[in-house]
Tab-separated table of C-alpha atoms in Angstrom:
chain	number	residue	atom	x	y	z
A	1	MET	CA	0.000	0.000	0.000
A	2	THR	CA	1.336	3.412	-0.984
A	3	ASP	CA	1.557	6.170	1.644
A	4	PHE	CA	-0.233	9.461	0.992
A	5	ARG	CA	0.690	12.856	2.401
A	6	TRP	CA	-1.351	16.032	1.897
A	7	ALA	CA	0.714	18.731	0.179
A	8	PRO	CA	-0.660	22.319	0.117
A	9	ASN	CA	1.726	23.440	-2.636
A	10	THR	CA	1.303	20.492	-5.026
A	11	GLU	CA	-1.426	19.240	-7.349
A	12	GLN	CA	-2.423	15.809	-6.069
A	13	THR	CA	-4.475	12.757	-7.023
A	14	TYR	CA	-5.744	10.239	-4.490
A	15	ASN	CA	-6.498	6.816	-5.998
A	16	SER	CA	-7.173	3.290	-4.777
A	17	SER	CA	-3.475	2.505	-4.453
A	18	PHE	CA	-3.529	4.504	-1.190
A	19	GLY	CA	-6.323	2.398	0.332
A	20	ASN	CA	-7.916	3.933	3.428
A	21	THR	CA	-5.905	6.775	4.944
A	22	SER	CA	-6.361	8.860	8.097
A	23	LEU	CA	-4.024	11.830	8.594
A	24	THR	CA	-3.560	14.227	11.503
A	25	GLY	CA	-2.027	17.656	11.042
A	26	THR	CA	-2.423	21.417	11.362
A	27	ALA	CA	-4.861	23.641	9.526
A	28	THR	CA	-1.955	25.037	7.514
A	29	GLN	CA	-0.847	21.554	6.504
A	30	PHE	CA	-4.334	20.701	5.204
A	31	SER	CA	-4.875	23.955	3.293
A	32	LYS	CA	-4.398	24.251	-0.485
A	33	GLN	CA	-2.706	26.927	-2.568
A	34	TYR	CA	-4.587	28.177	-5.630
A	35	ASN	CA	-3.803	26.246	-8.839
A	36	ARG	CA	-2.628	23.346	-6.647
A	37	GLY	CA	-5.783	21.286	-6.730
A	38	PHE	CA	-6.836	17.837	-5.609
A	39	ILE	CA	-8.553	14.903	-7.358
A	40	MET	CA	-9.952	11.868	-5.548
A	41	THR	CA	-10.745	8.780	-7.619
A	42	ALA	CA	-10.703	5.952	-5.101
A	43	PRO	CA	-13.901	3.877	-5.219
A	44	GLY	CA	-14.445	1.960	-1.984
A	45	ASN	CA	-11.673	3.841	-0.170
A	46	SER	CA	-11.532	6.776	2.224
A	47	LEU	CA	-9.309	9.724	3.095
A	48	THR	CA	-9.769	11.478	6.457
A	49	LEU	CA	-8.005	14.688	7.502
A	50	ASN	CA	-8.077	15.468	11.237
A	51	VAL	CA	-6.920	18.952	12.267
A	52	PHE	CA	-5.462	18.860	15.769
A	53	ASP	CA	-4.830	22.595	16.275
A	54	GLY	CA	-8.238	23.949	15.296
A	55	GLY	CA	-9.364	26.463	17.915
A	56	MET	CA	-6.124	26.270	19.873
A	57	SER	CA	-3.652	28.478	17.977
A	58	ASP	CA	-3.472	31.654	15.903
A	59	ASN	CA	-3.612	29.996	12.471
A	60	THR	CA	-6.546	27.615	12.724
A	61	THR	CA	-8.338	28.045	9.390
A	62	VAL	CA	-8.199	25.396	6.683
A	63	GLN	CA	-8.058	27.558	3.567
A	64	TRP	CA	-9.098	26.330	0.112
A	65	PRO	CA	-7.409	28.309	-1.455
A	66	VAL	CA	-4.900	30.158	0.708
A	67	PRO	CA	-5.431	33.910	0.075
A	68	GLN	CA	-2.674	35.618	-1.901
A	69	ASN	CA	-1.943	39.336	-2.041
A	70	GLU	CA	-0.549	39.329	-5.580
A	71	GLY	CA	-0.787	37.264	-8.734
A	72	GLU	CA	-3.120	36.289	-11.507
A	73	TYR	CA	-6.695	35.075	-11.305
A	74	LYS	CA	-6.708	32.611	-8.416
A	75	LYS	CA	-8.565	29.345	-8.858
A	76	LEU	CA	-8.621	26.087	-6.923
A	77	ASN	CA	-10.157	22.856	-8.252
A	78	MET	CA	-11.113	20.215	-5.668
A	79	LEU	CA	-12.603	17.225	-7.527
A	80	PHE	CA	-14.081	14.334	-5.557
A	81	ASN	CA	-14.956	11.755	-8.229
A	82	GLN	CA	-15.134	8.529	-6.198
A	83	GLY	CA	-14.490	7.542	-2.593
A	84	THR	CA	-15.193	8.975	0.852
A	85	PHE	CA	-13.495	12.165	2.032
A	86	THR	CA	-13.750	13.735	5.498
A	87	LEU	CA	-12.172	16.914	6.854
A	88	ARG	CA	-12.722	17.520	10.571
A	89	THR	CA	-11.506	20.520	12.554
A	90	LYS	CA	-12.365	22.726	15.525
A	91	GLY	CA	-11.359	25.846	13.580
A	92	ASP	CA	-12.754	27.576	10.508
A	93	ILE	CA	-12.938	26.105	7.019
A	94	SER	CA	-12.846	28.682	4.219
A	95	LEU	CA	-13.981	27.759	0.714
A	96	GLY	CA	-13.163	30.333	-1.944
A	97	VAL	CA	-12.265	33.168	0.403
A	98	GLY	CA	-10.000	33.498	3.417
A	99	SER	CA	-12.507	35.294	5.619
A	100	PRO	CA	-15.401	37.735	5.321
A	101	ASP	CA	-12.854	40.535	5.885
A	102	SER	CA	-10.153	39.255	3.504
A	103	LYS	CA	-8.851	42.182	1.469
A	104	PHE	CA	-7.358	39.824	-1.121
A	105	SER	CA	-10.555	37.921	-1.920
A	106	ASP	CA	-11.672	39.697	-5.082
A	107	GLU	CA	-9.869	37.364	-7.496
A	108	GLU	CA	-10.108	34.081	-5.619
A	109	HIS	CA	-12.561	31.298	-6.186
A	110	ILE	CA	-13.059	27.584	-5.733
A	111	TYR	CA	-14.599	24.851	-7.856
A	112	LEU	CA	-15.473	21.969	-5.534
A	113	ASP	CA	-17.066	19.046	-7.376
A	114	VAL	CA	-18.653	16.008	-5.700
A	115	SER	CA	-19.836	13.354	-8.147
A	116	GLU	CA	-19.882	9.634	-7.207
A	117	SER	CA	-18.433	10.269	-3.755
A	118	ASN	CA	-19.270	11.171	-0.161
A	119	VAL	CA	-17.658	14.361	1.140
A	120	SER	CA	-17.962	15.724	4.695
A	121	LEU	CA	-16.486	19.057	5.788
A	122	ILE	CA	-17.002	19.397	9.541
A	123	SER	CA	-16.200	22.242	11.934
A	124	ASP	CA	-18.455	21.616	14.918
A	125	GLU	CA	-17.023	24.423	17.073
A	126	SER	CA	-16.477	27.133	14.451
A	127	ARG	CA	-17.463	28.285	10.941
A	128	ILE	CA	-17.546	27.204	7.341
A	129	ILE	CA	-17.108	30.333	5.204
A	130	ILE	CA	-18.122	30.133	1.542
A	131	GLY	CA	-17.298	32.954	-0.852
A	132	GLY	CA	-15.147	34.129	-3.725
A	133	THR	CA	-15.928	35.510	-7.144
A	134	GLU	CA	-18.917	34.489	-9.234
A	135	GLY	CA	-16.795	31.592	-10.511
A	136	SER	CA	-17.014	29.966	-7.074
A	137	ILE	CA	-19.124	26.821	-7.344
A	138	ILE	CA	-19.700	23.982	-4.903
A	139	LYS	CA	-21.397	21.215	-6.850
A	140	SER	CA	-22.919	17.841	-5.945
A	141	HIS	CA	-24.191	15.770	-8.889
A	142	TYR	CA	-24.666	12.250	-10.228
A	143	THR	CA	-24.894	10.299	-6.931
A	144	GLY	CA	-22.700	12.605	-4.870
A	145	SER	CA	-23.370	13.436	-1.239
A	146	LEU	CA	-21.972	16.577	0.381
A	147	LEU	CA	-22.213	17.428	4.088
A	148	LEU	CA	-21.274	20.893	5.359
A	149	GLN	CA	-21.484	20.898	9.167
A	150	ALA	CA	-20.396	23.691	11.492
A	151	ALA	CA	-21.463	25.845	14.406
A	152	GLN	CA	-22.108	28.540	11.792
A	153	ILE	CA	-22.150	28.568	7.996
A	154	ASP	CA	-21.442	31.969	6.421
A	155	PHE	CA	-22.453	31.809	2.750
A	156	ILE	CA	-21.147	35.130	1.457
A	157	SER	CA	-21.157	34.623	-2.308
A	158	GLY	CA	-20.985	31.998	-5.036
A	159	THR	CA	-23.191	29.034	-5.912
A	160	ILE	CA	-24.028	25.746	-4.206
A	161	HIS	CA	-25.393	23.494	-6.938
A	162	CYS	CA	-27.199	20.139	-6.725
A	163	GLU	CA	-28.479	17.897	-9.520
A	164	GLY	CA	-29.004	14.271	-10.531
A	165	ASN	CA	-29.583	11.892	-7.624
A	166	ALA	CA	-27.188	13.855	-5.460
A	167	ASP	CA	-27.730	15.680	-2.185
A	168	VAL	CA	-26.319	18.618	-0.272
A	169	LYS	CA	-26.766	18.708	3.509
A	170	CYS	CA	-26.052	21.834	5.548
A	171	ALA	CA	-26.053	21.310	9.321
A	172	ALA	CA	-25.366	24.277	11.580
A	173	LEU	CA	-26.668	26.164	14.587
A	174	SER	CA	-26.867	29.206	12.311
A	175	ILE	CA	-26.734	29.678	8.537
A	176	VAL	CA	-26.391	33.145	7.038
A	177	ALA	CA	-26.573	33.702	3.276
A	178	ALA	CA	-25.975	37.368	2.554
A	179	GLN	CA	-23.322	39.523	0.956
A	180	THR	CA	-21.090	41.635	3.170
A	181	SER	CA	-20.576	45.320	2.434
A	182	ASP	CA	-17.027	44.531	1.280
A	183	ASP	CA	-18.210	41.831	-1.101
A	184	LEU	CA	-19.779	43.929	-3.833
A	185	LEU	CA	-17.679	42.476	-6.659
A	186	HIS	CA	-18.990	39.014	-5.935
A	187	CYS	CA	-22.264	37.364	-6.880
A	188	ASN	CA	-25.171	36.858	-4.536
A	189	PRO	CA	-25.152	33.546	-2.677
A	190	VAL	CA	-27.559	31.016	-4.155
A	191	PHE	CA	-28.504	27.356	-3.761
A	192	ASN	CA	-29.343	26.046	-7.241
A	193	LEU	CA	-31.397	22.857	-7.344
A	194	ILE	CA	-31.721	21.397	-10.853
A	195	ALA	CA	-35.281	20.083	-11.075
A	196	ASP	CA	-35.561	16.980	-13.215
A	197	GLU	CA	-38.102	14.685	-14.817
A	198	ILE	CA	-36.357	11.505	-13.595
A	199	ASP	CA	-33.731	12.215	-10.941
A	200	ASN	CA	-34.390	13.520	-7.424
A	201	PRO	CA	-31.795	15.954	-6.096
A	202	SER	CA	-32.230	17.391	-2.606
A	203	ILE	CA	-30.786	20.171	-0.470
A	204	GLU	CA	-31.468	19.861	3.259
A	205	PHE	CA	-30.859	22.095	6.282
A	206	TRP	CA	-30.924	21.280	9.993
A	207	ASN	CA	-29.575	22.160	13.420
A	208	PRO	CA	-27.247	19.294	14.435
A	209	LEU	CA	-28.049	19.736	18.145
A	210	ASP	CA	-31.818	19.944	17.777
A	211	LYS	CA	-33.665	19.261	14.521
A	212	SER	CA	-36.743	21.031	15.860
A	213	LYS	CA	-34.798	24.331	15.721
A	214	SER	CA	-34.074	25.991	12.400
A	215	PRO	CA	-30.566	27.233	11.530
A	216	TRP	CA	-32.236	29.877	9.325
A	217	HIS	CA	-33.818	33.147	10.409
A	218	PHE	CA	-35.903	34.500	7.544
A	219	THR	CA	-36.962	38.142	7.595
A	220	GLU	CA	-38.585	40.696	5.310
A	221	ASN	CA	-35.127	41.896	4.176
A	222	LYS	CA	-35.510	42.881	0.527
A	223	ASN	CA	-31.791	42.261	-0.143
A	224	GLU	CA	-32.055	38.543	0.576
A	225	LYS	CA	-33.773	37.192	-2.524
A	226	GLU	CA	-33.548	34.161	-4.806
A	227	ILE	CA	-31.409	32.195	-2.341
A	228	PHE	CA	-33.205	28.882	-2.984
A	229	ASN	CA	-33.571	28.530	-6.739
A	230	PHE	CA	-35.285	25.719	-8.637
A	231	ILE	CA	-33.852	25.509	-12.153
A	232	THR	CA	-36.254	23.892	-14.634
A	233	PHE	CA	-34.772	25.225	-17.893
A	234	ASP	CA	-38.370	26.330	-18.603
A	235	ARG	CA	-39.485	22.721	-19.014
A	236	GLN	CA	-42.778	22.040	-17.246
A	237	GLN	CA	-42.021	18.342	-16.823
A	238	ASN	CA	-38.948	19.098	-14.681
A	239	LYS	CA	-40.621	18.840	-11.266
A	240	ASN	CA	-38.466	16.421	-9.243
A	241	GLY	CA	-36.178	17.670	-6.495
A	242	CYS	CA	-36.734	19.385	-3.163
A	243	PHE	CA	-35.464	21.686	-0.459
A	244	ILE	CA	-35.924	20.374	3.096
A	245	PHE	CA	-36.026	22.855	5.987
A	246	ASN	CA	-35.919	21.135	9.358
A	247	GLY	CA	-37.075	23.188	12.316
A	248	ILE	CA	-39.582	25.200	10.240
A	249	THR	CA	-43.202	24.176	10.598
A	250	ASN	CA	-45.223	27.379	11.018
A	251	GLY	CA	-44.993	30.961	12.200
A	252	ASN	CA	-43.157	34.006	10.847
A	253	ASN	CA	-40.043	32.078	9.825
A	254	ARG	CA	-42.045	29.860	7.497
A	255	ASP	CA	-44.197	32.733	6.230
A	256	ASN	CA	-41.160	34.863	5.377
A	257	LEU	CA	-39.482	31.944	3.605
A	258	MET	CA	-42.522	31.181	1.500
A	259	THR	CA	-43.676	34.685	0.578
A	260	ASN	CA	-40.746	37.142	0.617
A	261	GLY	CA	-38.786	36.001	-2.427
A	262	TYR	CA	-36.278	33.651	-0.807
A	263	LEU	CA	-37.610	30.944	-3.114
A	264	ALA	CA	-37.190	31.315	-6.863
A	265	ILE	CA	-37.840	29.429	-10.090
A	266	ASP	CA	-35.313	29.905	-12.895
A	267	GLY	CA	-34.002	32.996	-11.148
A	268	ASN	CA	-37.401	34.618	-10.702
A	269	PRO	CA	-38.293	35.233	-7.045
A	270	VAL	CA	-41.696	34.000	-5.890
A	271	ILE	CA	-43.370	36.695	-3.805
A	272	GLY	CA	-46.717	36.508	-2.052
A	273	SER	CA	-48.712	33.647	-0.576
A	274	ASP	CA	-50.955	33.238	-3.625
A	275	ASN	CA	-47.985	32.701	-5.937
A	276	ALA	CA	-46.283	30.373	-3.462
A	277	ASN	CA	-49.430	28.266	-3.049
A	278	LYS	CA	-49.818	28.034	-6.831
A	279	LEU	CA	-46.224	27.028	-7.576
A	280	PHE	CA	-44.991	24.932	-4.627
A	281	ASN	CA	-45.916	21.750	-2.809
A	282	VAL	CA	-45.186	22.050	0.915
A	283	THR	CA	-45.100	18.683	2.670
A	284	PRO	CA	-44.577	18.233	6.426
A	285	THR	CA	-41.610	16.117	7.457
A	286	GLY	CA	-40.803	14.751	10.886
A	287	SER	CA	-39.323	18.055	12.026
A	288	GLY	CA	-39.921	20.538	9.246
A	289	ILE	CA	-41.126	21.000	5.692
A	290	LYS	CA	-40.181	19.774	2.233
A	291	ILE	CA	-40.690	22.187	-0.657
A	292	SER	CA	-41.012	20.979	-4.235
A	293	LEU	CA	-42.539	22.209	-7.478
A	294	LYS	CA	-46.167	21.616	-8.420
């Protein structure tokens, strides 16, 4: 069996020759420089990265990519084709941008692709920060499964995309999807769910400590629109696929979600209860609601 070592400054491929690997290191050791991507094609095998310094030192953020103050357009490809990948830390995980206050974030972005694999990015005591330019895409497709779990998820800009028979699961005490004042060159954050005639993609949200509590707080803020977008390509038969909101059953949080333009179809926000009732099925789940197209 071949040994594998994570290398922030090198393009790497993880294949079945490495078998199952569990590594322990610092956040810096498990970061990735831009243009120094990673490909995992290891069916039946796993790679686990355990950060031992998260929350206990000054440099505790796993950065994909590491912010740079000079250089050309900064891109990082992280491609999870086959296999099981887990990153676990007590510190922050940044995807596409170093931090909400990073002054070198305008040219950085990430393309994270999950296809026939299971990927878990876990920061139970801190944040997952998602941002970057409009080229930043986190994508789960085919039969991929992506878990983002943290105390807080800050979705500043970019796209989280789900299609096929894939799923995206976001588990946090709090999820915020809104641009910062310093993020004006970036695109609005959006969850794109590709509705289909055959396949059934899903995007689900929950509080990992209590599923009866929602990680979302929906308001009447007119700047937070089109965050949950069904893409049908204007084909009426494309109805399959759903968003699942655990911890939302009734009250203002549900009303604001359904009527204030958070939901969209092909980029067009759905506003008002009459429009929502006409366009969406809302089905109770054990601890929340499932929203799909009529």
